[in-house]
Amino acid sequence: MTSWTTASTSRRSFLKISVTAGGALLLGGGLSACGGGDGEAESDSGAKIGASLDEIASLAKQEGHVQLIAYPETWANYKGHFKEFTAKYGVKIEVANPDGSSAQELQAVKTLKGQKTQPDVLDIGYSFTKPAIQGGLLEKYKPSNFDTVPDALKDPEGWWVGAYYGVLTIGVNPKAVDNIPQTFADLLKPEYKGKVMMPGDPRQGASSNATVVAAALSRGGGPGNIGAGIDYFAELKKSGNLVTATSVASALTTGEAAIAFDWNYNFVGIAGELAKSKVKLEQVVPSDGVFGVYYAQPLTVASPQPNAGRLWIDWLTSDEGSEQYALGGAVPARIAEVKDKLSKEALDTLPDPAVLEKVVFPTIEQGEADAKLLVEQWGPKVLNQ
Amino acid sequence: MSGAGVAQRLRRLPLSWVGAVPYLAVVGLFLVLPVAVNIWSSFHANGELSVQNLIDATKGQYRNAFLETIYLSAITAVLGGILGMVVAWALAGRVAGPRMFKTLANAFTTVSSQAGGVPLAFAFVATLGAEGLITKLIFDVTGFQLTDHFRLATFWGLVLVYLYFQVPLMAILMVPAFQGLRVEWQEAALALGATRWHFLRQIAIPIMSPAVVGSLLLLFANSFAAYATAYALAGSSVNLVAIQIGFFLSGNVLFDESFAAALVTWMMVVICVCLGLRALLLRRATRWLR
């Protein structure tokens, strides 16, 4: 999710490709043989799968643990999820490479397929669901609350569900500005010179990517039509308001920037770190660009703990899982249905319900088109103008 | 070649092969196999055999990235090369000075030539970044805001940081060459009536040039493939090929191994061209030896 890569990772990636080149061929045949669907009693690996949630839970307990990848504890309150899940079901959580990126997650499934350390469940950016399905890396599973997950946040056939989403938000250090900006248009004003940062590059980071789409919304564009957002950032860069920085927390505490774009729940995640530097952030959802993006939590193909993996997805989409997400500021997919069941603390951490009603989600095709245009235009129009 | 020589060589062959097995295994696994898989992958697009990715990788942003990377590598190789030669000349004993100083300089050169990655980037941010020690000191003393004129997250910022390891690397590579240049040769040349210029032109440069050419190429390759330092320092604000590859292999937005492989293939082509050039130059430079 957050991505931090070094030369050694990229070198390792070449090896992974080499090791898995053969595996990919084997898989293509395997997939067509086993259809997914409801109530299947066997996983793609032939392991026994519980017919009901209770049966899945008891088989999961025998399996002992669920293997996850790229689930940071500070992200969307996963720390709380881990604790409550283990307390309820007696199934331990193992997380590999917690700060890995979505691309690394797919690489890991390819590389580790068939081994004990293969991750059971992923947490990938929505644009990675298509390559994951095409690469034969996933197995269908519809958790018990599948029907009440909004259509925009699930694959109709059950290849994946998106259990939570984030709303693109502007975090402001109120001490460092005279007026709190409310819109994308505000941020172009001269008073914000050298104060606005976007974490990383929109060709690499999901939240910076969403920032450009949200900016496009403010100018009549939107998902699938990101061009206006690229033009907006070209202007923001030209005005001298945009500064280069990679870490939101460090930029806001050192004073490198006073205003940052990110998911609302990431601002919740860094609140403690900011408090140490006496920065109390104010969060504003720009009223001219209300945009949300979800992460998908698919089951991997023939996963080593098939019941524990299914149980984890059930948990994430359950009422209790929704509460844990909300406590971390991540909006649970079933918010419309569970909002009366959430604690007051959880509700207070989420964005305003009126804002949530306006959130626009991208489709996968729109995401692809936007990424393509960004790759073509971001360099020449914004970076090297 | 005598018959006895051939016989001896044949007898030695099996044993020397055994000795080479670990080396060949490592090269096969970690060089030949990845290169082969990468090339294979780069000739695919959307899972089908195609040269489309290789063609696209030479267009627009990517062409620009290759030019910028080559430009950055060439500049840091040449600047690092010149400065490194001066350091090597000093270290090789041509300049009088306290021994202690020379030992220290030697030790520092060895360590800093291997500096790199995130720690190096952080060191520069802490000294010359927007909130850096030196930046603040200059501002407090003179009121001059350095970051208005010079930023690390730019092309020339990267040049400066790369020089931190390029200069000492050149120095380390060139010290033996300088030491090989005997004082007696200069004395002999001068005694025979050569000027200093004659000595330099007809003796020193021909002897040193293979080492210089080889070292410059190494410096070029060193910064051509550098990734972590540039990424930590400039993110994507400098358009480098290695960073573009990172977008496709380890990002949260794009995922296209074959396209990344196509970019890597072109990087390998650039390095191969350099190696070819080096072989040509070396042949010319060592002509006097034959």
XYZ file of C-alpha atoms in Angstrom:
675
model
C 0.000 0.000 0.000
C 2.602 2.452 0.975
C 5.508 1.594 -1.147
C 9.142 1.868 -0.413
C 11.378 0.208 -2.843
C 15.093 -0.200 -3.008
C 17.406 -1.440 -5.677
C 17.417 -4.844 -4.065
C 13.655 -5.258 -4.373
C 13.704 -4.591 -8.049
C 16.516 -7.031 -8.475
C 14.606 -9.636 -6.566
C 11.611 -9.059 -8.787
C 13.514 -10.284 -11.827
C 14.200 -13.511 -10.032
C 10.590 -13.864 -9.059
C 9.564 -13.514 -12.670
C 12.008 -16.202 -13.617
C 10.893 -18.601 -10.929
C 7.227 -18.187 -11.735
C 7.370 -18.173 -15.497
C 6.701 -21.903 -15.504
C 4.076 -21.818 -12.791
C 1.839 -19.460 -14.719
C 1.392 -22.016 -17.487
C 0.350 -24.770 -15.119
C -2.220 -22.538 -13.555
C -4.157 -21.653 -16.689
C -5.269 -25.265 -17.050
C -6.127 -25.697 -13.392
C -8.472 -22.763 -13.298
C -10.819 -23.739 -16.064
C -11.353 -27.134 -14.463
C -12.786 -25.801 -11.243
C -15.622 -23.332 -11.287
C -16.251 -21.239 -8.210
C -19.724 -20.468 -7.022
C -21.742 -20.654 -3.852
C -21.630 -23.449 -1.349
C -18.793 -25.363 -2.969
C -17.409 -27.925 -0.590
C -13.894 -27.961 -1.958
C -11.330 -25.263 -2.625
C -9.275 -25.210 -5.817
C -6.657 -27.197 -3.939
C -9.207 -29.879 -3.109
C -9.238 -29.013 0.589
C -12.482 -29.343 2.540
C -14.415 -26.113 2.952
C -17.094 -25.563 5.565
C -20.641 -25.373 4.180
C -21.705 -22.738 6.711
C -19.910 -19.912 8.467
C -19.830 -21.958 11.699
C -18.237 -24.889 9.921
C -15.738 -22.589 8.207
C -14.886 -21.107 11.611
C -14.263 -24.469 13.206
C -12.149 -25.695 10.263
C -10.274 -22.382 10.367
C -9.467 -22.970 14.013
C -7.932 -26.313 13.062
C -5.872 -24.588 10.383
C -4.600 -22.351 13.161
C -3.718 -19.174 11.311
C -4.425 -17.020 8.293
C -1.535 -15.796 6.164
C -1.903 -12.182 5.030
C 0.404 -9.880 3.088
C 0.790 -6.093 3.020
C -1.563 -5.387 5.913
C 0.131 -2.598 7.942
C -1.092 -2.313 11.546
C -1.531 1.456 11.207
C -3.593 1.166 8.024
C -7.391 1.289 8.423
C -6.985 0.095 12.034
C -5.807 -3.388 11.018
C -4.208 -3.660 14.434
C -7.706 -3.631 15.969
C -8.938 -6.156 13.375
C -6.135 -8.593 14.208
C -6.818 -8.415 17.913
C -10.593 -8.850 17.695
C -10.469 -11.531 14.997
C -8.065 -13.700 16.974
C -10.051 -13.152 20.166
C -13.289 -14.228 18.512
C -12.176 -17.196 16.402
C -8.914 -18.340 17.979
C -7.201 -18.033 14.590
C -3.821 -16.324 14.560
C -2.815 -13.668 12.042
C 0.473 -13.785 10.164
C 1.417 -10.781 8.033
C 4.227 -10.895 5.484
C 5.812 -7.698 4.148
C 3.318 -5.389 5.915
C 4.316 -2.268 3.962
C 4.417 -3.981 0.572
C 2.714 -2.526 -2.477
C -0.128 -4.070 -4.457
C 2.272 -5.037 -7.247
C 4.446 -6.839 -4.731
C 1.418 -8.709 -3.400
C 0.641 -10.131 -6.838
C 4.310 -10.993 -7.305
C 4.252 -12.833 -3.980
C 1.237 -14.953 -4.921
C 2.896 -15.919 -8.200
C 6.167 -16.750 -6.509
C 4.845 -18.572 -3.467
C 1.978 -20.424 -5.151
C 1.630 -23.924 -3.761
C 3.955 -23.237 -0.837
C 2.996 -23.011 2.812
C 3.803 -19.301 2.902
C 1.437 -18.390 0.055
C -0.773 -15.542 1.309
C -4.411 -16.542 1.821
C -5.955 -13.103 1.411
C -4.644 -9.890 -0.188
C -5.481 -6.216 0.169
C -4.866 -4.693 -3.253
C -5.682 -1.467 -5.052
C -8.821 -1.859 -7.156
C -6.862 -1.533 -10.405
C -4.970 -4.732 -9.529
C -8.047 -6.951 -9.436
C -8.106 -7.397 -13.195
C -4.464 -8.472 -13.618
C -4.915 -10.750 -10.580
C -7.928 -12.495 -12.152
C -6.281 -12.683 -15.568
C -3.115 -14.068 -14.015
C -5.128 -16.848 -12.367
C -4.078 -15.747 -8.898
C -7.511 -15.661 -7.259
C -10.315 -17.984 -6.207
C -13.960 -16.906 -6.008
C -15.555 -16.521 -2.627
C -18.761 -14.734 -1.661
C -18.792 -13.967 2.066
C -22.099 -14.214 3.940
C -22.758 -10.459 3.661
C -21.936 -10.367 -0.054
C -25.432 -9.271 -1.108
C -25.401 -6.123 1.013
C -22.021 -4.927 -0.270
C -22.774 -2.168 -2.836
C -22.308 -3.228 -6.461
C -19.500 -0.714 -7.011
C -17.450 -2.467 -4.316
C -17.596 -6.088 -5.456
C -17.094 -8.337 -8.426
C -20.496 -9.745 -9.460
C -19.052 -13.256 -9.741
C -17.339 -13.093 -6.366
C -13.722 -12.812 -7.468
C -13.235 -10.080 -4.869
C -15.006 -7.756 -2.453
C -13.868 -4.312 -1.354
C -14.559 -4.259 2.379
C -13.691 -0.597 2.925
C -12.972 2.624 1.115
C -11.260 5.926 1.755
C -12.396 9.422 0.884
C -9.818 11.720 -0.658
C -9.223 14.374 1.969
C -7.156 17.509 2.497
C -5.253 17.481 5.792
C -4.389 20.970 7.027
C -2.091 22.128 9.813
C -4.263 25.054 11.023
C -1.318 26.816 12.658
C 0.522 27.149 9.360
C -2.253 28.780 7.311
C -4.523 31.801 7.791
C -7.581 30.251 6.152
C -8.505 26.585 5.961
C -8.916 25.705 2.264
C -12.271 24.084 1.430
C -11.957 23.291 -2.267
C -9.473 22.453 -4.971
C -10.052 25.948 -6.353
C -8.981 27.480 -3.000
C -5.620 25.732 -3.138
C -4.592 27.715 -6.214
C -4.633 30.967 -4.220
C -1.263 32.688 -3.666
C -1.604 32.411 0.125
C -0.772 28.679 -0.153
C 2.525 29.155 -1.955
C 4.971 26.342 -1.143
C 2.478 24.721 1.237
C 0.624 21.981 -0.652
C 1.995 18.472 -0.965
C 0.879 15.281 -2.622
C 2.435 12.069 -1.274
C 4.523 10.484 -4.001
C 3.663 10.203 -7.646
C 0.178 9.533 -9.093
C 1.708 6.917 -11.387
C 2.741 4.950 -8.321
C 0.665 5.843 -5.271
C -3.050 5.105 -5.056
C -3.942 8.161 -2.966
C -1.997 10.604 -5.128
C -3.613 8.975 -8.142
C -7.037 9.575 -6.579
C -6.063 13.172 -5.819
C -5.705 13.871 -9.519
C -9.077 12.239 -10.250
C -10.716 14.303 -7.481
C -9.129 17.451 -8.912
C -10.585 16.450 -12.287
C -14.045 16.218 -10.657
C -13.643 19.827 -9.493
C -13.278 20.868 -13.117
C -15.983 18.887 -14.840
C -13.887 15.762 -15.378
C -13.728 12.740 -13.102
C -12.945 9.032 -13.141
C -12.298 7.959 -16.721
C -11.739 11.596 -17.607
C -8.661 12.590 -15.626
C -7.293 15.148 -18.095
C -8.779 18.129 -16.258
C -7.049 16.960 -13.076
C -3.680 16.795 -14.802
C -4.229 20.355 -16.038
C -5.180 21.414 -12.509
C -1.897 20.066 -11.132
C 0.057 21.671 -13.949
C -1.404 24.986 -12.750
C -0.788 24.183 -9.087
C 2.847 23.377 -9.876
C 3.261 26.516 -11.960
C 1.796 28.666 -9.168
C 4.573 27.440 -6.870
C 2.042 26.069 -4.385
C 2.919 22.404 -4.933
C 5.985 21.059 -3.118
C 7.726 17.724 -3.559
C 7.639 15.367 -0.593
C 7.029 11.666 -0.050
C 5.878 11.327 3.559
C 2.788 13.197 4.744
C 3.651 12.867 8.436
C 7.193 14.163 8.094
C 6.252 16.971 5.705
C 3.562 18.226 8.081
C 5.716 17.980 11.217
C 8.863 19.535 9.751
C 6.931 22.345 8.102
C 7.934 21.288 4.580
C 4.212 21.504 3.821
C 1.101 22.692 5.631
C -1.490 20.993 3.467
C -1.490 17.383 2.246
C -3.755 15.117 0.228
C -4.396 11.561 1.385
C -7.100 9.074 2.352
C -9.082 10.268 5.341
C -8.110 7.126 7.297
C -4.408 7.735 6.730
C -4.751 11.052 8.543
C -6.388 9.139 11.396
C -3.449 6.716 11.293
C -0.798 9.439 11.704
C -2.689 11.519 14.300
C -0.586 10.117 17.143
C 2.684 10.822 15.371
C 1.601 14.384 14.585
C 0.481 14.990 18.173
C 4.065 14.392 19.309
C 5.050 17.457 17.287
C 2.039 19.373 18.582
C 0.304 19.373 15.223
C -3.452 18.848 15.394
C -4.669 18.280 11.889
C -7.893 19.583 10.450
C -9.515 17.357 7.797
C -11.490 18.758 4.913
C -13.141 16.795 2.127
C -12.885 19.214 -0.815
C -16.499 20.006 -1.656
C -15.782 20.292 -5.378
C -14.165 16.846 -5.633
C -15.690 14.128 -3.427
C -13.998 10.940 -4.527
C -13.525 7.556 -2.923
C -11.457 4.505 -3.752
C -11.657 1.041 -2.252
C -9.133 -1.692 -1.743
C -10.117 -5.250 -2.632
C -9.575 -8.282 -0.387
C -9.614 -11.358 -2.637
C -8.888 -14.951 -1.683
C -5.852 -16.361 -3.474
C -6.060 -19.468 -5.642
C -5.823 -22.790 -3.760
C -4.691 -20.974 -0.641
C -2.952 -22.996 2.079
C -5.512 -22.083 4.808
C -8.679 -22.027 2.675
C -11.116 -21.843 5.604
C -9.156 -19.281 7.617
C -8.825 -17.154 4.484
C -12.574 -17.285 3.870
C -13.256 -16.537 7.513
C -11.022 -13.440 7.317
C -13.004 -12.081 4.355
C -16.223 -12.802 6.214
C -14.865 -10.931 9.207
C -13.852 -7.891 7.174
C -17.371 -7.575 5.759
C -19.126 -8.384 9.059
C -20.674 -5.863 11.453
C -17.756 -6.301 13.866
C -15.202 -5.864 11.084
C -17.065 -2.758 9.941
C -16.730 -1.326 13.458
C -12.958 -1.911 13.432
C -12.571 -0.246 10.029
C -14.650 2.718 11.155
C -12.553 3.138 14.306
C -9.594 3.683 11.983
C -11.493 6.106 9.763
C -11.888 3.622 6.902
C -15.446 3.622 5.594
C -16.920 0.092 5.762
C -18.454 -1.012 2.477
C -21.773 -1.825 4.200
C -21.968 1.601 5.860
C -25.572 2.199 4.812
C -26.653 -0.992 6.533
C -24.412 -0.916 9.632
C -24.366 2.780 10.499
C -26.892 2.329 13.308
C -24.842 -0.484 14.807
C -21.532 1.401 14.940
C -20.243 2.892 18.178
C -20.278 6.660 18.619
C -16.488 6.734 18.614
C -16.438 4.927 15.275
C -19.056 7.222 13.740
C -17.131 10.309 14.908
C -13.984 9.069 13.177
C -15.730 8.675 9.815
C -16.360 11.562 7.421
C -19.714 13.367 7.585
C -22.605 11.100 6.405
C -23.720 13.866 4.012
C -20.278 13.695 2.377
C -20.372 9.893 2.183
C -23.598 10.025 0.200
C -21.863 12.077 -2.489
C -18.822 9.839 -2.897
C -18.115 8.820 -6.495
C -16.316 5.501 -7.149
C -14.286 4.603 -10.233
C -14.873 1.512 -12.335
C -11.897 -0.632 -13.238
C -12.079 0.446 -16.890
C -12.038 4.106 -15.832
C -9.021 3.432 -13.611
C -7.181 1.854 -16.535
C -7.936 4.755 -18.857
C -6.839 7.270 -16.210
C -3.564 5.462 -15.509
C -2.824 5.416 -19.223
C -3.342 9.157 -19.614
C -1.339 9.887 -16.453
C 1.623 7.912 -17.725
C 1.524 9.868 -20.970
C 0.957 13.346 -19.601
C 2.083 13.638 -15.977
C 5.779 13.847 -16.841
C 5.638 16.435 -19.640
C 2.702 18.500 -18.323
C 3.372 18.632 -14.592
C 6.897 17.505 -13.690
C 8.961 18.869 -16.557
C 6.846 21.838 -17.548
C 52.554 -24.451 -29.595
C 54.402 -27.571 -28.585
C 52.735 -30.974 -28.278
C 53.770 -31.259 -24.662
C 52.021 -27.968 -23.893
C 48.733 -29.178 -25.375
C 48.941 -32.443 -23.464
C 49.557 -30.599 -20.260
C 46.620 -28.323 -20.859
C 44.311 -31.270 -21.547
C 45.341 -32.918 -18.339
C 44.654 -29.750 -16.411
C 41.262 -29.106 -17.984
C 38.937 -31.357 -15.910
C 40.195 -30.076 -12.580
C 39.968 -26.426 -13.550
C 36.388 -27.044 -14.712
C 35.458 -28.365 -11.298
C 36.868 -25.207 -9.786
C 34.750 -23.088 -12.095
C 31.475 -24.864 -11.323
C 30.411 -22.641 -8.397
C 31.197 -19.558 -10.459
C 29.298 -20.830 -13.483
C 26.358 -21.862 -11.325
C 26.124 -18.409 -9.766
C 26.480 -16.652 -13.106
C 23.914 -18.964 -14.661
C 21.355 -18.518 -11.904
C 21.810 -14.852 -11.172
C 22.855 -13.409 -14.503
C 22.086 -15.611 -17.502
C 18.685 -16.909 -16.353
C 17.250 -13.525 -15.246
C 18.519 -11.861 -18.420
C 16.970 -14.590 -20.561
C 13.632 -14.459 -18.722
C 13.621 -10.676 -18.893
C 14.217 -10.641 -22.637
C 11.587 -13.324 -23.129
C 9.105 -11.297 -21.086
C 9.898 -8.074 -22.922
C 8.864 -9.694 -26.202
C 5.334 -10.100 -24.839
C 2.405 -7.738 -24.514
C -0.840 -8.717 -22.771
C 0.466 -12.259 -22.530
C 1.033 -12.643 -26.262
C 4.201 -12.636 -28.319
C 4.683 -9.067 -29.519
C 7.280 -6.346 -29.952
C 4.767 -3.631 -29.070
C 6.209 -3.017 -25.589
C 9.729 -2.721 -26.956
C 8.500 -0.150 -29.480
C 6.425 1.794 -26.939
C 9.388 1.852 -24.555
C 11.303 4.030 -26.993
C 8.591 6.665 -27.305
C 7.535 9.828 -25.472
C 8.176 9.751 -21.734
C 10.383 6.695 -21.972
C 12.628 8.097 -24.680
C 12.899 11.193 -22.519
C 13.750 9.036 -19.473
C 16.503 7.214 -21.371
C 18.024 10.468 -22.595
C 17.895 11.993 -19.125
C 19.402 8.900 -17.501
C 22.209 8.740 -20.065
C 22.809 12.473 -19.640
C 22.921 12.193 -15.838
C 25.248 9.185 -16.010
C 27.568 10.824 -18.523
C 27.812 14.078 -16.578
C 28.489 12.387 -13.256
C 30.996 10.031 -14.918
C 32.943 12.871 -16.545
C 32.826 15.266 -13.578
C 33.466 12.428 -11.146
C 36.228 11.190 -13.430
C 38.056 14.524 -13.560
C 37.754 15.222 -9.839
C 38.584 11.611 -9.001
C 41.766 11.786 -11.101
C 42.911 14.803 -9.094
C 42.253 12.991 -5.830
C 44.009 9.844 -7.069
C 46.984 11.905 -8.206
C 47.233 13.409 -4.725
C 46.783 10.065 -2.981
C 49.294 8.255 -5.186
C 52.139 10.165 -3.641
C 52.756 12.980 -6.086
C 52.062 15.634 -3.471
C 54.022 15.993 -0.268
C 52.013 16.168 2.936
C 51.569 14.651 6.350
C 51.243 10.850 6.201
C 48.364 10.903 8.625
C 46.311 13.038 6.260
C 46.890 10.686 3.392
C 45.840 7.646 5.417
C 42.673 9.365 6.507
C 41.867 10.470 2.974
C 42.458 6.930 1.766
C 40.126 5.458 4.337
C 37.425 8.023 3.617
C 37.667 7.430 -0.122
C 37.225 3.710 0.317
C 34.145 4.098 2.484
C 32.418 6.874 0.566
C 32.920 5.171 -2.797
C 30.469 2.539 -1.558
C 27.979 4.995 -0.069
C 24.563 5.052 -1.642
C 20.911 4.251 -1.284
C 18.570 5.769 1.222
C 21.227 6.590 3.885
C 23.148 8.747 1.410
C 19.978 10.514 0.298
C 19.047 11.138 3.920
C 22.511 12.504 4.703
C 22.139 15.080 1.950
C 18.584 15.992 2.938
C 19.790 16.547 6.504
C 22.579 18.862 5.372
C 21.349 20.555 2.195
C 17.599 19.922 2.185
C 14.918 22.534 2.835
C 15.406 22.124 6.594
C 19.056 20.999 6.361
C 21.831 21.977 8.741
C 23.922 23.882 6.210
C 20.856 25.444 4.573
C 19.721 26.811 7.942
C 23.235 27.910 8.913
C 23.681 29.870 5.703
C 20.281 31.465 6.162
C 20.945 32.420 9.782
C 24.348 33.895 9.037
C 23.776 35.621 5.686
C 20.009 35.623 5.150
C 20.564 33.794 1.854
C 17.867 31.181 1.165
C 19.757 28.379 -0.578
C 16.638 26.405 -1.535
C 15.393 29.273 -3.700
C 18.328 28.583 -6.002
C 19.265 24.983 -5.434
C 17.062 22.011 -4.626
C 18.211 18.440 -4.075
C 15.143 16.983 -5.788
C 16.315 18.212 -9.190
C 18.641 17.001 -11.909
C 21.619 19.006 -10.621
C 20.806 18.015 -7.057
C 21.166 14.378 -8.128
C 24.434 15.207 -9.907
C 25.827 16.617 -6.666
C 24.750 13.603 -4.616
C 26.039 11.104 -7.185
C 29.429 12.850 -7.193
C 29.698 11.952 -3.526
C 30.310 8.326 -4.531
C 31.541 8.817 -8.090
C 34.622 10.921 -7.171
C 36.018 8.501 -4.566
C 35.219 5.517 -6.791
C 37.262 7.058 -9.613
C 40.033 7.870 -7.148
C 40.210 4.293 -5.872
C 40.278 2.908 -9.405
C 42.993 5.321 -10.535
C 45.439 5.183 -7.614
C 47.120 1.974 -8.844
C 47.462 3.486 -12.332
C 49.129 6.570 -10.932
C 51.389 4.440 -8.783
C 52.375 2.471 -11.866
C 53.702 5.654 -13.420
C 57.333 5.553 -12.246
C 59.177 8.736 -11.324
C 62.232 7.255 -13.061
C 60.426 7.364 -16.416
C 59.817 11.058 -16.092
C 63.414 11.631 -15.059
C 64.666 9.560 -17.979
C 62.428 11.407 -20.431
C 63.520 14.783 -19.126
C 67.177 13.713 -19.280
C 66.672 12.773 -22.931
C 65.376 16.275 -23.652
C 61.585 15.795 -23.472
C 59.482 18.607 -22.106
C 56.863 17.896 -19.420
C 54.238 18.138 -22.171
C 56.056 15.508 -24.243
C 56.191 13.214 -21.259
C 52.499 13.666 -20.574
C 51.432 13.297 -24.178
C 53.672 10.432 -25.242
C 54.207 8.454 -22.069
C 51.791 9.189 -19.252
C 48.539 9.427 -21.246
C 49.113 6.307 -23.391
C 49.950 4.273 -20.305
C 47.036 5.543 -18.268
C 44.333 5.716 -20.899
C 43.108 2.094 -20.720
C 42.582 2.500 -16.981
C 40.865 5.869 -17.468
C 38.511 4.574 -20.147
C 37.624 1.476 -18.138
C 36.995 3.478 -14.993
C 34.833 6.070 -16.725
C 32.677 3.308 -18.132
C 32.283 1.800 -14.683
C 31.230 5.202 -13.338
C 28.710 5.551 -16.133
C 27.189 2.144 -15.425
C 27.228 2.870 -11.709
C 24.923 5.849 -11.999
C 22.960 4.459 -14.949
C 21.575 1.683 -12.777
C 21.324 3.639 -9.494
C 17.781 3.592 -8.168
C 17.366 3.869 -4.405
C 19.284 7.125 -3.988
C 17.433 8.859 -6.782
C 14.093 7.488 -5.658
C 14.549 8.537 -2.035
C 15.815 11.969 -2.998
C 13.782 13.063 -5.956
C 10.921 10.582 -6.132
C 9.705 10.968 -9.658
C 10.639 14.621 -10.135
C 13.626 13.555 -12.203
C 12.597 11.318 -15.057
C 14.910 8.293 -14.823
C 14.430 4.869 -16.423
C 14.964 2.958 -13.179
C 12.199 4.982 -11.515
C 9.839 4.381 -14.448
C 10.501 0.650 -14.124
C 9.636 0.907 -10.435
C 6.209 2.308 -11.357
C 5.386 -0.863 -13.247
C 6.870 -3.401 -10.854
C 6.248 -2.118 -7.350
C 3.555 0.536 -7.461
C -0.065 0.695 -6.401
C -1.427 1.984 -9.690
C 0.223 0.281 -12.654
C 1.138 -3.343 -13.115
C 2.849 -4.482 -16.264
C 5.811 -6.803 -15.914
C 6.284 -7.108 -19.642
C 6.550 -3.379 -20.117
C 9.003 -3.096 -17.239
C 10.973 -5.916 -18.860
C 10.989 -4.007 -22.153
C 12.512 -0.984 -20.405
C 15.091 -3.250 -18.767
C 15.966 -4.774 -22.137
C 16.710 -1.324 -23.537
C 18.825 -0.530 -20.465
C 20.839 -3.657 -21.170
C 21.232 -2.550 -24.768
C 22.678 0.767 -23.617
C 25.155 -0.969 -21.320
C 26.124 -3.407 -24.094
C 26.787 -0.512 -26.453
C 28.998 1.032 -23.768
C 30.918 -2.210 -23.335
C 31.395 -2.397 -27.085
C 32.661 1.173 -27.175
C 35.020 0.400 -24.337
C 36.447 -2.594 -26.175
C 37.014 -0.418 -29.255
C 38.620 2.388 -27.288
C 40.789 -0.030 -25.352
C 42.004 -1.556 -28.597
C 43.047 1.846 -29.824
C 44.489 2.872 -26.486
C 46.632 -0.224 -26.158
C 47.803 -0.298 -29.755
C 51.261 0.814 -28.700
C 51.583 -2.284 -26.534
C 51.391 -4.670 -29.467
